[in-house]
C-alpha positions as semicolon CSV with decimal commas, in nm:
position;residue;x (nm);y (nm);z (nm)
1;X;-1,933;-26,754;9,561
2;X;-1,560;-26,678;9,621
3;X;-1,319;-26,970;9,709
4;X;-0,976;-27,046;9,723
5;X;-0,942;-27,385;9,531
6;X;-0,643;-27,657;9,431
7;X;-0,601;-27,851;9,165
8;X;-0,210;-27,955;9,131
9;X;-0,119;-28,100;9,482
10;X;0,291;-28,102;9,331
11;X;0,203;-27,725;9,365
12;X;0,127;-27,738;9,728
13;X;0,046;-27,369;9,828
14;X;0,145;-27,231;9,557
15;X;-0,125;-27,369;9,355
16;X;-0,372;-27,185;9,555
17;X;-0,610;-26,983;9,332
18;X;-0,911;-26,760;9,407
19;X;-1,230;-26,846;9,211
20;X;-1,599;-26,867;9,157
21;X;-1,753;-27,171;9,292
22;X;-2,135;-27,289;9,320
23;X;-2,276;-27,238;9,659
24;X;-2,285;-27,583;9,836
25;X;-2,660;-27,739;9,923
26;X;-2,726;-27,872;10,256
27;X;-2,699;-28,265;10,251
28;X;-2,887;-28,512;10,551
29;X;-2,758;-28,372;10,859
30;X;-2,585;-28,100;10,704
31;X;-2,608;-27,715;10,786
32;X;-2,486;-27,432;10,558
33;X;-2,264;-27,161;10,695
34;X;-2,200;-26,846;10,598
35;X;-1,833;-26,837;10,636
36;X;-1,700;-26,496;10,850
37;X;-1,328;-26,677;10,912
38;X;-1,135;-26,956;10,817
39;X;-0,838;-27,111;10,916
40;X;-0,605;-27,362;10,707
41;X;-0,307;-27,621;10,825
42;X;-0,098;-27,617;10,571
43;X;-0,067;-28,002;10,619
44;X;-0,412;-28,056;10,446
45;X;-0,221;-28,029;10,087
46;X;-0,074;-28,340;10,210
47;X;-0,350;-28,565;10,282
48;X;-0,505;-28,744;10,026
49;X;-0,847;-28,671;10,174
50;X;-0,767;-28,327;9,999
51;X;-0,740;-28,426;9,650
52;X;-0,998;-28,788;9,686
53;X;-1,310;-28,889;9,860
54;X;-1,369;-29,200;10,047
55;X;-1,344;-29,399;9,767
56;X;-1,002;-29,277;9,636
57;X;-1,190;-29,051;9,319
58;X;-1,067;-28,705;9,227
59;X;-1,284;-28,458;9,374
60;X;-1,031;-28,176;9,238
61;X;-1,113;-27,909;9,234
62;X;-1,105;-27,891;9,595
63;X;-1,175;-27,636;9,864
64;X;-0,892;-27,647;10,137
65;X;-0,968;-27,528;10,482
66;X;-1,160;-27,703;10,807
67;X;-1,148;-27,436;11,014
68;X;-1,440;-27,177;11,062
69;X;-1,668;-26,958;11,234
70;X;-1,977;-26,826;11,118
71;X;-2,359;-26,800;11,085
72;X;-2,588;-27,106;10,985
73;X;-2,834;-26,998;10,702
74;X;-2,969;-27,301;10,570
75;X;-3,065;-27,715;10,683
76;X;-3,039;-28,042;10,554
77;X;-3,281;-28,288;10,585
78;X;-3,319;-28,426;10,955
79;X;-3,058;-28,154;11,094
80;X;-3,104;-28,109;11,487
81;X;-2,938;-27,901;11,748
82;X;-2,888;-27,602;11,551
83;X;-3,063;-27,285;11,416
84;X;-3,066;-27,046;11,124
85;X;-2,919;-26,721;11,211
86;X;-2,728;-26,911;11,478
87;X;-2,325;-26,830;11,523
88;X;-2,132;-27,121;11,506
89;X;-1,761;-27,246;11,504
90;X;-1,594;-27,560;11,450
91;X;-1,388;-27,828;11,223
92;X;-1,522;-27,966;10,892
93;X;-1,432;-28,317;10,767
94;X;-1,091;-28,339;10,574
95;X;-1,312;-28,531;10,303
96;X;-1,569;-28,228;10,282
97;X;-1,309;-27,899;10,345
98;X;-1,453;-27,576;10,223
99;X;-1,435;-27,344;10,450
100;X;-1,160;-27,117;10,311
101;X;-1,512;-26,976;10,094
102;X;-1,775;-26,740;10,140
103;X;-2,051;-27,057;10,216
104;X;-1,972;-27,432;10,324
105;X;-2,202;-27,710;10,394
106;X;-2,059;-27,909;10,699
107;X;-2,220;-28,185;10,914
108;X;-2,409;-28,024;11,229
109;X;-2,245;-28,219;11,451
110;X;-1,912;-28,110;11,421
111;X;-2,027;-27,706;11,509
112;X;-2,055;-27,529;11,818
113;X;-2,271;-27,271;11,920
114;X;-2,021;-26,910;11,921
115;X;-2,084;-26,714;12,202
116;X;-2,171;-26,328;12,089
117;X;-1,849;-26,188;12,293
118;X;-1,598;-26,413;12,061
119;X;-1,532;-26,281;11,758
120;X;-1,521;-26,489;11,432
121;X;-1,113;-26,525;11,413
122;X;-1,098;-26,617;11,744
123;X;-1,316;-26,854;11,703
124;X;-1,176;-26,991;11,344
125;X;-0,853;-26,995;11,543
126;X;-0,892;-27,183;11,813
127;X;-1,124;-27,504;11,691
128;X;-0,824;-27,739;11,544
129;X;-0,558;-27,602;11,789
130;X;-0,798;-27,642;12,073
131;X;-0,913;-27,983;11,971
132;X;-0,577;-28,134;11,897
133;X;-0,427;-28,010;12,248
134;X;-0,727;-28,134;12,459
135;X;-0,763;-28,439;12,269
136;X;-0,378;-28,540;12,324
137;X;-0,336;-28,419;12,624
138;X;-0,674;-28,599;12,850
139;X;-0,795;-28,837;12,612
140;X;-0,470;-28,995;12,485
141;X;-0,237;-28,857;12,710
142;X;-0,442;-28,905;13,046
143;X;-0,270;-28,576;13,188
144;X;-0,269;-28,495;13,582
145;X;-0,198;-28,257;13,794
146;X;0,154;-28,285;13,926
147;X;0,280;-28,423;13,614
148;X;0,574;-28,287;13,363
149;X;0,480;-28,218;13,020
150;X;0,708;-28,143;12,740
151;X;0,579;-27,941;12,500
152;X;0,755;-27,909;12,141
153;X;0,657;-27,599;11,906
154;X;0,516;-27,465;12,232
155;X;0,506;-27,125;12,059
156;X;0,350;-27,255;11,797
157;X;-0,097;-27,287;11,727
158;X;-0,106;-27,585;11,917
159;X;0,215;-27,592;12,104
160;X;0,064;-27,248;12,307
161;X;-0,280;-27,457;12,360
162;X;-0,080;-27,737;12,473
163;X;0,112;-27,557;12,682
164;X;-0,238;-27,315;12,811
165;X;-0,480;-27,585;12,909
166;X;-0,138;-27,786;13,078
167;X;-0,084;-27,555;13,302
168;X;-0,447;-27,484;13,398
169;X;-0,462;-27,892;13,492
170;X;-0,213;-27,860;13,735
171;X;0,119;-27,992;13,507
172;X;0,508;-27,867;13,527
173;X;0,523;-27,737;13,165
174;X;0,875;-27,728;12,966
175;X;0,837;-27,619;12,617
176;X;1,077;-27,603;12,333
177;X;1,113;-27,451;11,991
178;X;1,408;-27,198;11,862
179;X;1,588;-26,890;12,001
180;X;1,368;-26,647;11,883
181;X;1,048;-26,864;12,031
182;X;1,173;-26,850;12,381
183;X;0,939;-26,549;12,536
184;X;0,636;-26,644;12,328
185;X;0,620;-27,007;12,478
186;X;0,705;-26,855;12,829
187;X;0,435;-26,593;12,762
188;X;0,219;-26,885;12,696
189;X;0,266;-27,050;13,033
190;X;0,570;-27,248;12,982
191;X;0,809;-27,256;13,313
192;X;1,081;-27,363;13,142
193;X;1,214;-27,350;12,738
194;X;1,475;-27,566;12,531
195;X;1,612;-27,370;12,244
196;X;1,677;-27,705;12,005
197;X;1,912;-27,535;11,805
198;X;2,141;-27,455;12,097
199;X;2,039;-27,661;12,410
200;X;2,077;-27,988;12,481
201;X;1,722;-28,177;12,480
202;X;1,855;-28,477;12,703
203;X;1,933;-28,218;12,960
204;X;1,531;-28,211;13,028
205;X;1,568;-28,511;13,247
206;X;1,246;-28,764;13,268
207;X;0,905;-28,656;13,190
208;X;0,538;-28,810;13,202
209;X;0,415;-28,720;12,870
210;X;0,596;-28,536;12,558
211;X;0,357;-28,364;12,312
212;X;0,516;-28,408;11,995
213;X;0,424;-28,196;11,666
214;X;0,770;-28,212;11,527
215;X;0,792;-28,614;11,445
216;X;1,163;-28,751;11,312
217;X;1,539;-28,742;11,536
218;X;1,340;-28,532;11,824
219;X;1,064;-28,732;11,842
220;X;1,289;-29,031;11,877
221;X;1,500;-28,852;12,136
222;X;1,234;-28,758;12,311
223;X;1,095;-29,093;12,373
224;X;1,371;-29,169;12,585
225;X;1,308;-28,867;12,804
226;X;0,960;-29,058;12,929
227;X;0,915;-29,215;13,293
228;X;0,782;-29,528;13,348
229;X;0,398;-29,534;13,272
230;X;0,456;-29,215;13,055
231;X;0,346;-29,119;12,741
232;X;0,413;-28,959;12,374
233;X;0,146;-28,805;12,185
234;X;0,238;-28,749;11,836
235;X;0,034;-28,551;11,601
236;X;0,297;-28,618;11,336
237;X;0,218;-28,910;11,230
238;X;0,308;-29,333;11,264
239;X;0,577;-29,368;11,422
240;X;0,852;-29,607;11,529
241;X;0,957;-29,418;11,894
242;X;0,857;-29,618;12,183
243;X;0,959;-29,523;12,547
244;X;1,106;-29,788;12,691
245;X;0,835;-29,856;12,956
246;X;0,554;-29,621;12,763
247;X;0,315;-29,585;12,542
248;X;0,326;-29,387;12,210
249;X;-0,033;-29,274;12,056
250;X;-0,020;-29,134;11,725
251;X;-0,386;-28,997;11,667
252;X;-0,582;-28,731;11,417
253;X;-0,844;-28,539;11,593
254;X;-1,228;-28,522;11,592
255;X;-1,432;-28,256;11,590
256;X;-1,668;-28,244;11,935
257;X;-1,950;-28,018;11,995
258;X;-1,874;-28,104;12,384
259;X;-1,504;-27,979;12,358
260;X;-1,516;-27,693;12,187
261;X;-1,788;-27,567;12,413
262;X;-1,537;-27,634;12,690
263;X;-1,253;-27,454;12,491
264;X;-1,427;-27,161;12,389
265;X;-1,533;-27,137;12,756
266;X;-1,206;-27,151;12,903
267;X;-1,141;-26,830;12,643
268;X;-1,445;-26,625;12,722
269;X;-1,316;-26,633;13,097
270;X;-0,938;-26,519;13,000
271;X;-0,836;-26,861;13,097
272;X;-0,715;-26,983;12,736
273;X;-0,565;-26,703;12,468
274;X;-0,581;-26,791;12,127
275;X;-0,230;-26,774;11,872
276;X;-0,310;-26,591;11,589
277;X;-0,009;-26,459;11,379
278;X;-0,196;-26,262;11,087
279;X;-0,528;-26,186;10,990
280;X;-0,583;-26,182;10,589
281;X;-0,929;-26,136;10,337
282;X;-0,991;-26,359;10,109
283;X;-0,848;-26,181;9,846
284;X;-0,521;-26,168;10,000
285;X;-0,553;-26,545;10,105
286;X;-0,321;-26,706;9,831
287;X;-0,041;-26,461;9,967
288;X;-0,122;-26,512;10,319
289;X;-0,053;-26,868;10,271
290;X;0,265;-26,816;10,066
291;X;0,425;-26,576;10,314
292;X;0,795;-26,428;10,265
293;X;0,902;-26,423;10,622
294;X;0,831;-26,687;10,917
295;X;0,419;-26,632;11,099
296;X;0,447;-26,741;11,445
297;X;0,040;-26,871;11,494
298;X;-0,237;-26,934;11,301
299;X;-0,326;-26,781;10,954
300;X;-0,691;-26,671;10,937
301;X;-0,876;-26,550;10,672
302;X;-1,135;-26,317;10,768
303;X;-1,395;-26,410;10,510
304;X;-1,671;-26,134;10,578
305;X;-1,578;-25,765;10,728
């Protein structure tokens, strides 16, 4: 089969390469999925969980990508809640990877049934994004209606979730990003935007919970922006910020058959629009993911016509 593979992390994306790999086999649990889109973060180049497995040996050469949507075709051993020929969508483990290929074998618990009115990119673009904002936002975050939320990268894959499903739950959305950003995020939902390169954050006033993506000086600023009994949620990693009468939660999603159900859902009924900045084969994925000028939303690689 056709995958994009890494072998020299140093090389980060540009060390991308498309090649011939063996089709995966269906472990215990596992399903195999024919692979119609992908999506990638180019973070995963990053994370050892890329280049080792659990117990810290090469398992170059890897297959990025968690992202997908696709068709099941084959079963591991003891595999329940899923059929072959059914479309699916979801997150693979950062261990496992694989999806940016024409097959992957991924555990069956971390897909979701497709609906046949969502297309494959939509649903390749919306798992991680979708995951990440829900997961900050009501599990760590413990967001309610009448709230403030600031939003950074709000025009960004998760930044326009973020800012979506905040809005729908009843919160006072301000997001922020640069000049050029400033309808996009306000498309998205935001009532209010801070250009960082020419606003002054402080100027926000207090808020209940700051979404961070960012990390570093804003995150730090930010953390004195929070009321007391607030909250930051940082997807950017430990960190040393603290509101002064808060709580900071650093955290790395999970995939949930239970929340994406609810996501995809909420974009069947027109409720949540996905971020999708360009649409690439497989082919063309190497120079997708090394682009020449700045993609506002997701990458995804549309595997199968």
């Amino acid at each position: 089969m056709k995958a994009i593979v890494v072998t020299d992390q140093a090389a980060g994306t540009s060390g991308m390469k498309l090649a011939e790999r063996p089709e995966p086999q269906a472990a215990i649990n596992d399903v195999v999925v024919q692979v119609h889109a992908s999506g990638f973060t180019s973070g995963e180049l990053t994370w050892p969980s890329t280049w080792t497995d659990r117990l810290d040996r090469d398992r170059t050469p890897s297959i990025p990508g968690q992202e997908l949507a696709g068709v099941v075709t084959a079963f591991g051993y003891g595999t329940t809640g899923l059929s072959v020929g059914q479309r699916v969508f979801g997150l693979s483990d950062s261990y496992r990877g694989g999806t940016l290929a024409e097959y992957v074998a991924i555990e069956a618990r971390n897909l979701a049934p497709l609906p046949s009115d969502v297309d494959f990119t939509v649903g390749a673009s919306v798992a991680m994004p979708g995951l990440t904002a829900w997961q900050g936002l009501f599990q760590h975050g413990h967001l309610q209606a009448g709230q403030s939320v600031l939003v950074h990268g709000a025009a960004g894959a998760v930044g326009s979730m973020v800012t979506q499903l905040a809005r729908e739950a009843g919160a006072y959305v301000i997001g922020t990003g640069r000049a050029p950003d400033r309808q996009k995020a306000l498309d998205f939902g935001a009532q209010e935007f801070v250009d960082l390169d020419n606003n002054v954050l402080e100027d926000v006033g207090g808020v209940d919970l700051v979404f961070d993506v960012i990390g570093g000086d804003i995150q730090k600023r930010s953390a004195g922006l929070i009321r007391a009994g607030g909250t930051l949620v940082t997807i950017a990693g430990p960190t040393e910020a603290r509101p002064a009468d808060g709580l900071t939660i650093d955290f790395v999603l999970v995939s949930d058959r239970a929340q994406l159900s609810e996501i995809v859902q909420r974009v069947r009924d027109g409720r949540l629009r996905t971020n999708i900045g360009n649409i690439a084969t497989l082919d063309d994925a190497v120079a997708a993911f090394n682009p020449t000028k700045r993609i506002s939303g997701k990458t995804i690689i549309r595997v199968r016509p």
